[in-house]
Coordinates of C-alpha atoms in Angstrom, one line a residue:
K1 CA 13.3 -8.0 -16.6
C2 CA 13.8 -9.8 -19.9
L3 CA 15.7 -9.2 -23.1
I4 CA 13.5 -9.0 -26.2
I5 CA 15.0 -9.4 -29.7
A6 CA 12.8 -7.6 -32.1
V7 CA 12.9 -9.1 -35.6
G8 CA 11.0 -6.3 -37.2
F9 CA 8.8 -3.3 -36.6
I10 CA 5.6 -2.1 -38.2
I11 CA 6.0 1.5 -37.2
A12 CA 2.8 2.8 -38.8
A13 CA 0.7 0.4 -36.7
G14 CA 2.8 0.9 -33.6
C15 CA 3.4 -2.9 -33.4
I16 CA 6.2 -5.3 -32.7
L17 CA 6.3 -9.0 -33.1
P18 CA 4.8 -10.9 -30.1
T19 CA 7.2 -11.7 -27.3
A20 CA 7.3 -15.0 -25.5
K21 CA 5.4 -13.4 -22.6
T22 CA 2.7 -12.1 -24.9
N23 CA 2.3 -15.6 -26.4
K24 CA 1.9 -17.2 -23.0
V25 CA -0.9 -14.8 -22.2
S26 CA -2.5 -15.3 -25.6
A27 CA -2.5 -19.1 -25.3
Q28 CA -4.6 -18.7 -22.2
T29 CA -7.0 -16.2 -23.6
N30 CA -10.3 -16.5 -25.4
F31 CA -10.4 -13.1 -27.1
T32 CA -14.1 -13.1 -27.6
G33 CA -14.9 -13.9 -23.9
N34 CA -16.6 -11.0 -22.1
T35 CA -16.2 -12.3 -18.5
I36 CA -13.3 -13.6 -16.4
N37 CA -14.7 -17.1 -16.7
D38 CA -15.1 -16.9 -20.5
R39 CA -12.0 -14.8 -21.4
I40 CA -9.2 -16.4 -19.3
L41 CA -8.6 -20.1 -20.0
T42 CA -7.0 -22.5 -17.5
P43 CA -3.4 -23.7 -18.0
D44 CA -2.9 -27.1 -19.5
G45 CA -3.8 -29.8 -17.0
F46 CA -5.8 -27.5 -14.8
Q47 CA -9.5 -26.9 -14.3
R48 CA -11.4 -24.3 -12.4
V49 CA -12.3 -25.0 -8.8
A50 CA -16.0 -25.4 -8.6
T51 CA -18.0 -22.7 -6.7
D52 CA -21.6 -22.3 -5.6
D53 CA -23.8 -20.5 -8.2
I54 CA -24.7 -17.6 -5.8
S55 CA -21.4 -17.3 -4.0
F56 CA -19.1 -14.3 -4.0
A57 CA -16.5 -16.4 -5.9
D58 CA -19.1 -17.1 -8.6
Y59 CA -19.9 -13.4 -8.8
L60 CA -16.2 -12.6 -9.3
H61 CA -15.9 -15.2 -12.1
S62 CA -18.8 -13.4 -13.9
L63 CA -17.3 -9.9 -13.7
P64 CA -17.6 -8.2 -17.1
L65 CA -14.4 -7.4 -18.9
K66 CA -13.6 -4.6 -21.4
P67 CA -12.7 -5.7 -24.9
E68 CA -9.4 -7.5 -25.4
G69 CA -6.6 -5.0 -25.6
S70 CA -8.2 -2.3 -23.5
K71 CA -6.0 -0.3 -21.2
V72 CA -6.7 0.5 -17.6
K73 CA -8.0 4.1 -17.1
Y74 CA -7.2 6.2 -14.1
Y75 CA -9.9 8.3 -12.5
N76 CA -8.8 11.3 -14.5
G77 CA -9.2 9.5 -17.8
E78 CA -5.5 8.9 -18.4
T79 CA -4.4 5.4 -19.2
K80 CA -2.0 2.9 -17.6
S81 CA 0.6 0.9 -19.4
A82 CA -0.4 -2.7 -19.9
D83 CA 2.9 -4.1 -18.5
V84 CA 1.3 -5.7 -15.4
Y85 CA -2.2 -6.8 -16.5
C86 CA -4.0 -8.8 -19.2
A87 CA -7.6 -7.7 -18.8
V88 CA -9.6 -4.8 -17.5
V89 CA -12.8 -5.2 -15.4
D90 CA -15.7 -3.2 -17.0
L91 CA -17.0 -1.3 -13.9
P92 CA -17.3 2.5 -13.5
I93 CA -14.9 4.1 -11.0
G94 CA -16.0 7.7 -11.0
N95 CA -13.9 10.8 -11.5
K96 CA -12.4 11.1 -8.0
D97 CA -9.2 9.6 -6.6
L98 CA -11.3 7.2 -4.5
H99 CA -10.9 3.7 -6.1
Q100 CA -7.5 2.5 -5.0
C101 CA -6.4 -0.9 -3.9
A102 CA -8.5 -1.5 -0.7
D103 CA -11.4 0.5 -2.2
A104 CA -11.6 -2.0 -5.1
V105 CA -11.7 -4.9 -2.7
M106 CA -14.5 -3.3 -0.6
R107 CA -16.4 -2.3 -3.7
L108 CA -16.5 -5.8 -5.1
K109 CA -17.8 -7.3 -1.9
A110 CA -20.3 -4.5 -1.4
D111 CA -21.5 -4.8 -5.0
Y112 CA -22.0 -8.5 -4.5
Y113 CA -24.1 -8.0 -1.4
F114 CA -26.1 -5.2 -3.2
S115 CA -26.8 -7.5 -6.1
R116 CA -28.1 -10.2 -3.7
K117 CA -30.1 -7.6 -1.7
Q118 CA -28.2 -8.5 1.4
Y119 CA -28.0 -4.8 2.4
D120 CA -27.4 -5.5 6.1
K121 CA -24.1 -7.2 5.3
I122 CA -22.7 -4.1 3.7
A123 CA -20.6 -2.4 6.4
F124 CA -17.1 -1.2 6.7
H125 CA -15.1 0.2 9.6
F126 CA -13.4 3.6 9.2
V127 CA -9.7 3.8 10.2
N128 CA -11.0 5.4 13.5
G129 CA -13.2 2.3 14.2
F130 CA -16.5 3.8 13.2
D131 CA -18.9 1.2 11.8
C132 CA -20.3 2.7 8.6
R133 CA -23.3 0.6 7.7
Y134 CA -25.2 0.9 4.4
S135 CA -28.4 -0.1 6.1
K136 CA -28.2 3.3 8.0
W137 CA -27.2 5.2 4.9
R138 CA -30.1 4.1 2.8
E139 CA -32.5 5.2 5.5
G140 CA -31.2 8.8 5.1
Y141 CA -28.5 8.9 7.8
R142 CA -25.1 10.5 6.9
V143 CA -21.8 10.5 8.7
S144 CA -20.9 13.6 10.8
L145 CA -17.2 13.9 11.5
K146 CA -15.8 16.0 14.3
N147 CA -12.2 15.8 15.1
T148 CA -11.5 12.1 15.2
S149 CA -15.0 10.9 16.1
A150 CA -17.9 10.1 13.7
T151 CA -21.7 9.8 14.4
W152 CA -24.8 9.3 12.3
V153 CA -27.1 12.2 11.6
K154 CA -30.4 12.0 9.8
T155 CA -30.1 14.5 6.9
A156 CA -31.8 12.9 3.9
S157 CA -34.9 10.9 2.9
K158 CA -34.7 7.2 2.3
D159 CA -33.0 6.3 -0.9
T160 CA -32.5 2.7 -2.1
S161 CA -31.1 3.6 -5.5
Y162 CA -27.7 2.3 -6.8
N163 CA -26.6 5.9 -7.3
C164 CA -27.1 6.6 -3.6
F165 CA -25.3 3.3 -2.8
R166 CA -22.3 4.6 -4.8
K167 CA -22.3 7.8 -2.7
Y168 CA -22.1 5.6 0.3
L169 CA -19.1 3.8 -1.1
E170 CA -17.4 7.1 -1.9
T171 CA -17.7 7.9 1.8
V172 CA -16.3 4.5 2.7
F173 CA -13.4 4.9 0.3
S174 CA -12.6 8.3 1.9
Y175 CA -12.2 7.0 5.5
C176 CA -11.3 3.3 5.1
G177 CA -8.2 1.7 3.6
T178 CA -5.7 -1.1 4.1
R179 CA -5.3 -0.1 7.7
S180 CA -9.0 -0.7 8.4
L181 CA -9.5 -3.8 6.3
P182 CA -8.4 -6.2 9.1
S183 CA -11.5 -5.0 11.0
D184 CA -13.7 -6.3 8.1
S185 CA -11.9 -9.6 7.5
K186 CA -10.3 -12.4 9.3
Q187 CA -6.8 -13.7 9.0
I188 CA -6.5 -17.2 7.6
S189 CA -3.8 -19.7 6.7
F190 CA -2.4 -19.4 3.2
T191 CA -3.4 -23.0 2.7
D192 CA -7.1 -22.0 3.1
L193 CA -7.1 -19.3 0.5
Q194 CA -9.9 -19.5 -2.1
S195 CA -11.6 -17.3 -4.6
G196 CA -12.8 -14.0 -3.0
D197 CA -10.1 -14.0 -0.4
I198 CA -7.5 -11.2 -0.3
L199 CA -3.8 -10.7 0.2
L200 CA -3.3 -7.7 2.4
T201 CA -0.5 -5.5 3.8
P202 CA -2.1 -3.1 6.2
G203 CA -0.5 0.3 6.5
S204 CA 0.4 3.6 4.8
P205 CA 1.5 2.6 2.3
G206 CA -0.1 -0.8 2.2
H207 CA -1.7 -2.8 -0.5
A208 CA -4.5 -5.3 -1.1
V209 CA -5.3 -7.6 -4.0
I210 CA -8.1 -10.1 -4.4
I211 CA -8.2 -13.7 -5.7
L212 CA -10.6 -13.6 -8.6
D213 CA -10.4 -17.3 -9.6
M214 CA -8.6 -20.5 -8.8
A215 CA -7.7 -23.6 -10.8
I216 CA -6.4 -27.0 -9.7
N217 CA -4.3 -29.7 -11.4
T218 CA -6.4 -32.8 -10.6
S219 CA -3.3 -35.0 -11.0
T220 CA -0.9 -33.2 -8.7
G221 CA -3.3 -31.1 -6.6
K222 CA -1.3 -27.9 -7.4
K223 CA -3.4 -24.8 -7.5
K224 CA -3.0 -21.5 -9.4
I225 CA -4.9 -18.2 -9.0
L226 CA -6.0 -15.2 -10.9
I227 CA -5.3 -11.9 -9.1
G228 CA -7.2 -8.6 -9.4
Q229 CA -6.2 -5.2 -8.1
S230 CA -6.6 -1.5 -8.3
Y231 CA -3.7 0.8 -7.3
M232 CA -2.7 4.4 -6.8
P233 CA -3.9 6.7 -8.1
A234 CA -7.5 5.5 -8.4
Q235 CA -7.9 3.2 -11.4
E236 CA -10.0 0.5 -12.9
I237 CA -9.7 -3.1 -11.6
Q238 CA -7.3 -5.1 -13.6
V239 CA -6.4 -8.8 -13.9
L240 CA -2.7 -9.1 -13.3
K241 CA -0.2 -11.1 -15.3
N242 CA 3.3 -12.5 -14.9
E243 CA 5.9 -14.0 -17.2
S244 CA 3.9 -17.2 -17.5
G245 CA 0.6 -15.7 -18.2
P246 CA -2.4 -14.6 -16.1
W247 CA -2.2 -17.5 -13.6
F248 CA -0.1 -17.2 -10.5
D249 CA 1.2 -19.9 -8.2
M250 CA -0.5 -20.1 -4.8
P251 CA 1.2 -18.1 -2.1
G252 CA 3.3 -19.8 0.6
N253 CA 4.2 -18.8 4.1
G254 CA 6.8 -16.3 3.3
I255 CA 7.3 -13.6 0.6
Y256 CA 4.9 -13.4 -2.3
E257 CA 5.6 -11.3 -5.3
T258 CA 3.0 -9.6 -7.4
P259 CA 3.8 -7.2 -10.3
E260 CA 3.5 -4.0 -8.2
W261 CA 3.8 -5.2 -4.6
T262 CA 5.7 -7.7 -2.5
F263 CA 3.7 -9.2 0.4
H264 CA 5.3 -10.5 3.5
A265 CA 3.5 -13.2 5.5
P266 CA 1.1 -13.2 7.2
F267 CA -1.0 -11.6 4.4
S268 CA -3.9 -14.0 3.9
Y269 CA -7.4 -12.7 4.8
S270 CA -11.0 -13.7 4.2
L271 CA -13.5 -10.8 3.9
N272 CA -16.5 -10.6 6.1

């Protein structure tokens, strides 16, 4: 990692002097910003890649963030060390171990479609291949599982509330994962990655992270990205950081390192 020479301690406050890594993150942070777009500044010479106002990418840029300095909470209320992230997305995750890496990716896309009232687009495949569609769930159908097969059974009345939608997502999180995500996305070239796309290693274990934002150097054409993830056990979505701050270089066609996972190409996917 890195060697930090501490000049002094303020024990009562539990503080140390800022490190070079902390300074780099701070230089790209507007501490009063409440969204990804407002909180995280672009590196010198870069500007954000423009997106359509009602796109999934624009939705991600507007995700609410917890106050600066907040720590990621696990589903059980415990906190995660801030070694790998610079901001915490302010979205509820419930009190079950059901908001891990792939779950967070699916949740963001589903929340986006729900906010746009595009309910027919909310659908995810279980690991066994079952197509779990929210349009069926909201009409009162529930999933009946027997051995390795799943079917729809009408057991409830129609419910279009967000609370019912969250229960649908809990079912999705229980039976979907990184192994099933390829069924709900398409593999793309790393050169085509944009905000809203994901880096994915299917498997058990596997991992998935999502590109929250993208910036470009208009002089050189070089791009950088913001990366969001959840992890195990279930935890709040976090904006990752590295030694240079919150922005990561674009992936290439090989190995790509993130703070808690190493991806091996091919790993570039676009969600349905």
